Coordinates of C-alpha atoms and ligand atoms in Angstrom, one line a residue:
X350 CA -23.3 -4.3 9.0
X351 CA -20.4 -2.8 11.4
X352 CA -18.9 -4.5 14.2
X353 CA -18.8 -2.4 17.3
X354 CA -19.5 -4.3 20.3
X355 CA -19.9 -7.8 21.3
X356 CA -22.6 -6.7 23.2
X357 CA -25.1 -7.5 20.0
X358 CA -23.7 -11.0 19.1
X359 CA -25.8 -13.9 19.3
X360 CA -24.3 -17.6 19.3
X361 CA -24.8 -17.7 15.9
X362 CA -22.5 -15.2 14.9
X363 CA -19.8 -16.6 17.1
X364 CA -20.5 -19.9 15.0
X365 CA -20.8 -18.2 11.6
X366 CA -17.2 -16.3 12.5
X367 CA -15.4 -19.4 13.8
X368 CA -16.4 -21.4 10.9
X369 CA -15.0 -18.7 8.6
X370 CA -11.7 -18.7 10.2
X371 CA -11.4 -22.1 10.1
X372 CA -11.9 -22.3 6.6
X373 CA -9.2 -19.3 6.0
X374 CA -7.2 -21.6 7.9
X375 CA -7.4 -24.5 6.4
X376 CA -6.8 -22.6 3.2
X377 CA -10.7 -23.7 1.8
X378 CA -10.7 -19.9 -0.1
X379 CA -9.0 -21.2 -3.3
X380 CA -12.6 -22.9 -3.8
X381 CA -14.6 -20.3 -2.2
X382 CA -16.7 -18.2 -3.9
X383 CA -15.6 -15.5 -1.3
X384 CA -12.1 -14.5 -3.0
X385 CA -13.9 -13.7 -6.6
X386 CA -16.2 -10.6 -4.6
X387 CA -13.0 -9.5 -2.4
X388 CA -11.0 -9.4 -5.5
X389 CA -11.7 -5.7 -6.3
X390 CA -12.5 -4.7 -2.6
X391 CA -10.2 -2.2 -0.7
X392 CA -9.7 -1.6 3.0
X393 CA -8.8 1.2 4.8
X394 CA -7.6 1.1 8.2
X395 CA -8.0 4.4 10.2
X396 CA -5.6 4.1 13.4
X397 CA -5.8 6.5 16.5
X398 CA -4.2 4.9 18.5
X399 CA -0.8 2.2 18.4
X400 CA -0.7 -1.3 17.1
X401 CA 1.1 -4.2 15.5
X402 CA -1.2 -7.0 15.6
X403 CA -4.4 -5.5 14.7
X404 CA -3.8 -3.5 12.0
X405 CA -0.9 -5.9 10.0
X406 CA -2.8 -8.9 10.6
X407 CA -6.4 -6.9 8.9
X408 CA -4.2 -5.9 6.5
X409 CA -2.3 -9.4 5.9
X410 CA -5.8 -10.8 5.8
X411 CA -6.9 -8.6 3.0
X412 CA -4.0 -9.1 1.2
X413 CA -4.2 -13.0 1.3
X414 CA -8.1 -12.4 0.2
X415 CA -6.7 -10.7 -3.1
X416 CA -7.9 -7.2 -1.9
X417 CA -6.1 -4.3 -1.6
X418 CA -5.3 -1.5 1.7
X419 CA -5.1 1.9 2.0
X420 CA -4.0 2.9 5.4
X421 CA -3.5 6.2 8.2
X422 CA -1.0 4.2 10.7
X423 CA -0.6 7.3 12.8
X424 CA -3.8 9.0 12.3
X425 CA -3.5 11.3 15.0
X426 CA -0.2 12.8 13.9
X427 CA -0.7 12.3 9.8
X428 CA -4.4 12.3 9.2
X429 CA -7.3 15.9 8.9
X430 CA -7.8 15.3 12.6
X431 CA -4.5 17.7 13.1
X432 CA -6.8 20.1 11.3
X433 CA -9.6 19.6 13.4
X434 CA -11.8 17.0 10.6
X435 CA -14.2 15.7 13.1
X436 CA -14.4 11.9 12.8
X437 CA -17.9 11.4 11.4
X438 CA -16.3 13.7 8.5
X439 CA -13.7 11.1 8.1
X440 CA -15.6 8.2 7.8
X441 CA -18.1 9.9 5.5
X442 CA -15.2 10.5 2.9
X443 CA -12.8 7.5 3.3
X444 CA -15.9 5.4 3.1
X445 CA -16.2 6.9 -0.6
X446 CA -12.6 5.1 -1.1
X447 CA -12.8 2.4 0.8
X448 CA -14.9 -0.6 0.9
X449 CA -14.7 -1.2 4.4
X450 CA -13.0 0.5 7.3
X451 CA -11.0 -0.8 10.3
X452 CA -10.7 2.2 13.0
X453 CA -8.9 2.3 15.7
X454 CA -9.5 5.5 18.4
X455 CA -9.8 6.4 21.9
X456 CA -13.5 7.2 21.9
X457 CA -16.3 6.3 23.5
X458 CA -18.5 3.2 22.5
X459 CA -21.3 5.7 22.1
X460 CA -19.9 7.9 20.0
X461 CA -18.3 5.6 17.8
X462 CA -21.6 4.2 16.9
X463 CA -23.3 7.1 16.3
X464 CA -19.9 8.4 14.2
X465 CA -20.1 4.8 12.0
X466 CA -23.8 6.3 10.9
X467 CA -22.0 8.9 8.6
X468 CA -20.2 5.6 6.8
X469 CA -21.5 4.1 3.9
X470 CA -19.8 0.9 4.1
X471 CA -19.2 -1.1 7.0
X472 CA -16.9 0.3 9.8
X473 CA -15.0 -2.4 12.4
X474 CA -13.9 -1.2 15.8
X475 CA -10.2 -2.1 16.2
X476 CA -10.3 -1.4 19.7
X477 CA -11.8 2.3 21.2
X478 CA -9.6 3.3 24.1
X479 CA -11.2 1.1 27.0
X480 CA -14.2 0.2 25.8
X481 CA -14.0 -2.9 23.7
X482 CA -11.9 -5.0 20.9
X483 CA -14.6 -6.9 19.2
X484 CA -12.7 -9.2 16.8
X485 CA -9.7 -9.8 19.6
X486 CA -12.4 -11.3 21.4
X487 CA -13.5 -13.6 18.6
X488 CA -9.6 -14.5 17.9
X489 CA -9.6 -15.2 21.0
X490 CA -13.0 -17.5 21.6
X491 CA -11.7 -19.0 18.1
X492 CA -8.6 -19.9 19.6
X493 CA -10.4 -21.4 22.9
X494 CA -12.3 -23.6 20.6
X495 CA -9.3 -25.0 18.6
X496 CA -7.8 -25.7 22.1
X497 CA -10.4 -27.7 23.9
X498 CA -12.0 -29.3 21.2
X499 CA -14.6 -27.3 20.0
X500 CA -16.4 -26.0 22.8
X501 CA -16.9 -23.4 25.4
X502 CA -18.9 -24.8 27.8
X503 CA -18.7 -26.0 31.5
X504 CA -15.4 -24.5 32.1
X505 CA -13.4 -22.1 34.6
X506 CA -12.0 -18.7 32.9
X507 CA -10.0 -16.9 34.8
X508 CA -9.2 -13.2 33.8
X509 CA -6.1 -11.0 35.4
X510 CA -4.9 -7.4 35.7
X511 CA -6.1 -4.8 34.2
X512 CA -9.7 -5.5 33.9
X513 CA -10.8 -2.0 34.2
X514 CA -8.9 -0.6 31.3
X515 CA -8.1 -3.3 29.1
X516 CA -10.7 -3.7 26.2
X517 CA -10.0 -6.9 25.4
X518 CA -11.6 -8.7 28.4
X519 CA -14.3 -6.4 27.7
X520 CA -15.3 -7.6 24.4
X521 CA -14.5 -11.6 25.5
X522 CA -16.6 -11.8 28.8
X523 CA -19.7 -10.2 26.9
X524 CA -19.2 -13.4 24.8
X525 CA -18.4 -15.4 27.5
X526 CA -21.7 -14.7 28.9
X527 CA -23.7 -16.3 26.2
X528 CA -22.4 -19.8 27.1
X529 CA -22.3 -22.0 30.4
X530 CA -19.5 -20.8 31.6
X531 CA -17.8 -20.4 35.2
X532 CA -15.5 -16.8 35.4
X533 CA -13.3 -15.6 37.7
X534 CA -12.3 -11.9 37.8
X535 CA -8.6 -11.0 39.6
X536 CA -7.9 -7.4 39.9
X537 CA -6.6 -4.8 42.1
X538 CA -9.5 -2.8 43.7
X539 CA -9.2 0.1 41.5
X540 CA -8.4 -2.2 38.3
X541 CA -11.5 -4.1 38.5
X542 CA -14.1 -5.4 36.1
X543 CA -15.9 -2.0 34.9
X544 CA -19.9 -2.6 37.0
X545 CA -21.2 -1.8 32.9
X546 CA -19.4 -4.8 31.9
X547 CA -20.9 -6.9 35.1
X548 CA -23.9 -5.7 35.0
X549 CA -24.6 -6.7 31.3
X550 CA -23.4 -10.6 32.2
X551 CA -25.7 -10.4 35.0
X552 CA -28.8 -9.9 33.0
X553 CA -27.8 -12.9 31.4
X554 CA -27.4 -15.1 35.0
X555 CA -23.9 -16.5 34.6
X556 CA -21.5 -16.8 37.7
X557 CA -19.1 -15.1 37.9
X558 CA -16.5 -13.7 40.9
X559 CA -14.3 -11.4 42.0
X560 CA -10.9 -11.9 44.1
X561 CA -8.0 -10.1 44.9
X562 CA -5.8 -13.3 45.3
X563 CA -4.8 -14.8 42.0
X564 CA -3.5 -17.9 44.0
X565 CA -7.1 -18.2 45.3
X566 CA -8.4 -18.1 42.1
X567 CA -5.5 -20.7 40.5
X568 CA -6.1 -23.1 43.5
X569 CA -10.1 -23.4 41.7
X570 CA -9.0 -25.5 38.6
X571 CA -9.2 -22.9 35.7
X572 CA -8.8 -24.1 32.2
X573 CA -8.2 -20.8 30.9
X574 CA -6.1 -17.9 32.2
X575 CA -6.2 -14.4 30.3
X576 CA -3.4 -12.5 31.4
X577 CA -4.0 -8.4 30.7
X578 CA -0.6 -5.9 31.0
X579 CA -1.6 -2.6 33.1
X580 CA -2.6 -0.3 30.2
X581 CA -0.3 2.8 31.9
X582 CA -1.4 4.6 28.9
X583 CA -4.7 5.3 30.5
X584 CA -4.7 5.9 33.8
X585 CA -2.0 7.4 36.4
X586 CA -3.2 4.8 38.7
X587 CA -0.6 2.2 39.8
X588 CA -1.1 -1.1 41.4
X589 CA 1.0 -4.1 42.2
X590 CA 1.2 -6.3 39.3
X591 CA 0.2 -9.8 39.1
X592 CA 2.7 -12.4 38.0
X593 CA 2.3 -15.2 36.5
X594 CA 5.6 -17.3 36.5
X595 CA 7.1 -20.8 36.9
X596 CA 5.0 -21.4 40.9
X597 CA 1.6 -19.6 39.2
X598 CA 2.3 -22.5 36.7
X599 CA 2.6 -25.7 38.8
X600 CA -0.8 -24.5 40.2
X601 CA -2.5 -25.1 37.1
X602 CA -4.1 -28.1 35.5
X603 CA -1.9 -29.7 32.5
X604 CA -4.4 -29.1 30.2
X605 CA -4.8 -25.3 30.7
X606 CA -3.8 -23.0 28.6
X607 CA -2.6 -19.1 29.5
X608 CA -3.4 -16.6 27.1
X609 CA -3.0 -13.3 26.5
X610 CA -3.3 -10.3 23.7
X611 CA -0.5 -9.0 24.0
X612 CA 1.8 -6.8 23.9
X613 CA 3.0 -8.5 27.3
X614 CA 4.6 -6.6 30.6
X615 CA 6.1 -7.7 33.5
X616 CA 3.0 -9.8 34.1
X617 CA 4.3 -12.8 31.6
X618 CA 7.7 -13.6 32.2
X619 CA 9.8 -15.4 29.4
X620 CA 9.9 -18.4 30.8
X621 CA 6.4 -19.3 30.7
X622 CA 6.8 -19.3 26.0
X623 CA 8.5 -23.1 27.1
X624 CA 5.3 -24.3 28.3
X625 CA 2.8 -26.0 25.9
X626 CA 0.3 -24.6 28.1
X627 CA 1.4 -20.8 26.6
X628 CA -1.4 -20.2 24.0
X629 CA -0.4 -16.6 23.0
X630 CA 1.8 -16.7 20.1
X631 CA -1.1 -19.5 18.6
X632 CA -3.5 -16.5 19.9
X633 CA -1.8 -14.5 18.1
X634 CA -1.5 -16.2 14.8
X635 CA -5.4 -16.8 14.9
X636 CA -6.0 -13.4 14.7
X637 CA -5.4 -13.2 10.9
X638 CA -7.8 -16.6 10.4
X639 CA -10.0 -14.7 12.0
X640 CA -10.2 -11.5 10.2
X641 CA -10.0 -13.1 7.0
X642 CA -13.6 -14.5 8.6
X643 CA -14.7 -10.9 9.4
X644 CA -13.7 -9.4 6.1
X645 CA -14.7 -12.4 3.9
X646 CA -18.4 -11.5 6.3
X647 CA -19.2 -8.3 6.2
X648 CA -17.6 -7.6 2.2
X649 CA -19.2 -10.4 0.6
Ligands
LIG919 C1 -4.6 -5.1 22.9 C2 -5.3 -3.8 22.7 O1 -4.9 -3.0 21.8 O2 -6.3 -3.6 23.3 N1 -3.7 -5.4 22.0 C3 -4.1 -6.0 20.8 O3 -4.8 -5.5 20.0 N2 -3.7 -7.3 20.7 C4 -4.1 -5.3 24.3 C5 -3.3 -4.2 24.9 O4 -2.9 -3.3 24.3 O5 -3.0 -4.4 26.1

């Protein structure tokens, strides 16, 4: 099994993941019979493209399993691919060293699928340039859960910034859309929600809505606000950014929370970390929970 796109998860899985990270959490592997079959297992992660979070916190969670990494931080200035190795080539090999692969690269959905064929053990997308960040999106539903008391349902997301670029909200609102939920969409015209992202949450009749005005969209009650950074790596497009400081705070319920992936811009100021309310670094942290989930999954 890989993990590409959220696109193919059912409810299920979502429950099967969460379950697994709270377990990892709660430090239930001593007794699990997952740790014996990771014991011997390596992971290679295969990185395109920069990160912190993603890639220490696959690794940390392979480590704390009792397996071992093997890992190409800089792939594009260390790896074959300066040679011209095509990445189906890649995979084919390191999949011959590796038991399963984390990859990280600015291609295509597409093409990333049909490149994971040529693996022979299960390949994870880490995030492919603006497409999509599968297992950020199930940190990130994880960490919703913890929040609000185990559930989903019958609230009002709010997502701003970079919508168009930014994988991450990619990944979550395909989620999103298997549950009842309400989501509101702030962007600047050309930043908006990609219409292959929309039009896949509209097959599945959820409401959703766009909006320029993030103070229209605060004044509606959310519970959750996903703060995105302009991802100026991608496009020479620039629009005002949306801040959301000390006013943008007052606006919101008590019991909301902000979140965001990370790494942060000018969009989060400091001063919103005092806040209960700022769910990131807790985000954050659930990230490794959650791919000691994923890994404990797809090796065992
Ligand atoms: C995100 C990414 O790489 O898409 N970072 C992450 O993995 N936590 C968000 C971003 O870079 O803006």
């Amino acid at each position: 099994m890989n993990l590409i796109s959220t696109r193919d998860f059912t409810t299920k899985d979502v429950n099967r993941f969460i379950d697994l990270a709270e377990d990892a959490r709660q430090g239930h592997w001593n007794f699990s019979p997952h740790l014996k079959k990771l014991k011997r297992k390596i992971l290679a992660t295969l990185f395109y493209e920069p990160s912190t979070r993603t890639r220490l916190s696959f690794e940390s969670a392979m480590l704390r399993l009792k397996g071992k990494v093997i890992s190409v931080e800089n792939a594009q200035t260390s790896s074959s691919w300066l040679k011209g190795e095509s990445l189906e080539d890649t995979l084919k090999i390191v999949s011959s060293y590796a038991d399963v692969i984390v990859l990280r690269d600015s291609i295509d959905l597409r093409y990333m699928e049909e490149a994971v064929k040529y693996s022979k053990v299960p390949v994870i997308n880490a995030g492919n340039g603006s497409g999509e960040h599968p297992t950020q999106a199930l940190q990130d539903m994880y960490t919703i859960w913890r929040e609000f008391s185990y559930d989903f349902n019958d609230k009002h997301y709010v997502f701003v910034g970079d919508l168009r670029y930014g994988r991450t909200v990619h990944s979550l609102v395909q989620l999103f859309s298997l549950y009842n939920v309400r989501m509101t969409f702030v962007s600047q015209p050309d930043f908006s929600m990609p219409g292959e992202v929309l039009n896949f949450i509209s097959q599945r009749e959820i409401g959703w809505v766009e909006t320029k005005s993030l103070h229209e969209a605060l004044g509606n009650r959310p519970d959750v606000v996903y703060l995105t950074r302009m991802q100026t790596e991608r496009t020479v497009k620039r629009a005002d950014t949306y801040v959301f400081g000390e006013k943008e705070m007052e606006m919101v319920d008590e019991r909301a929370i902000i979140m965001h992936p990370l790494p942060r811009g000018e969009e989060l100021p400091l001063e919103i970390d005092k806040y209960e309310n700022a769910a990131y670094f807790r985000q954050a942290e659930n990230g490794l929970w959650m791919r000691m989930g994923i890994l404990s999954y797809l090796l065992s």
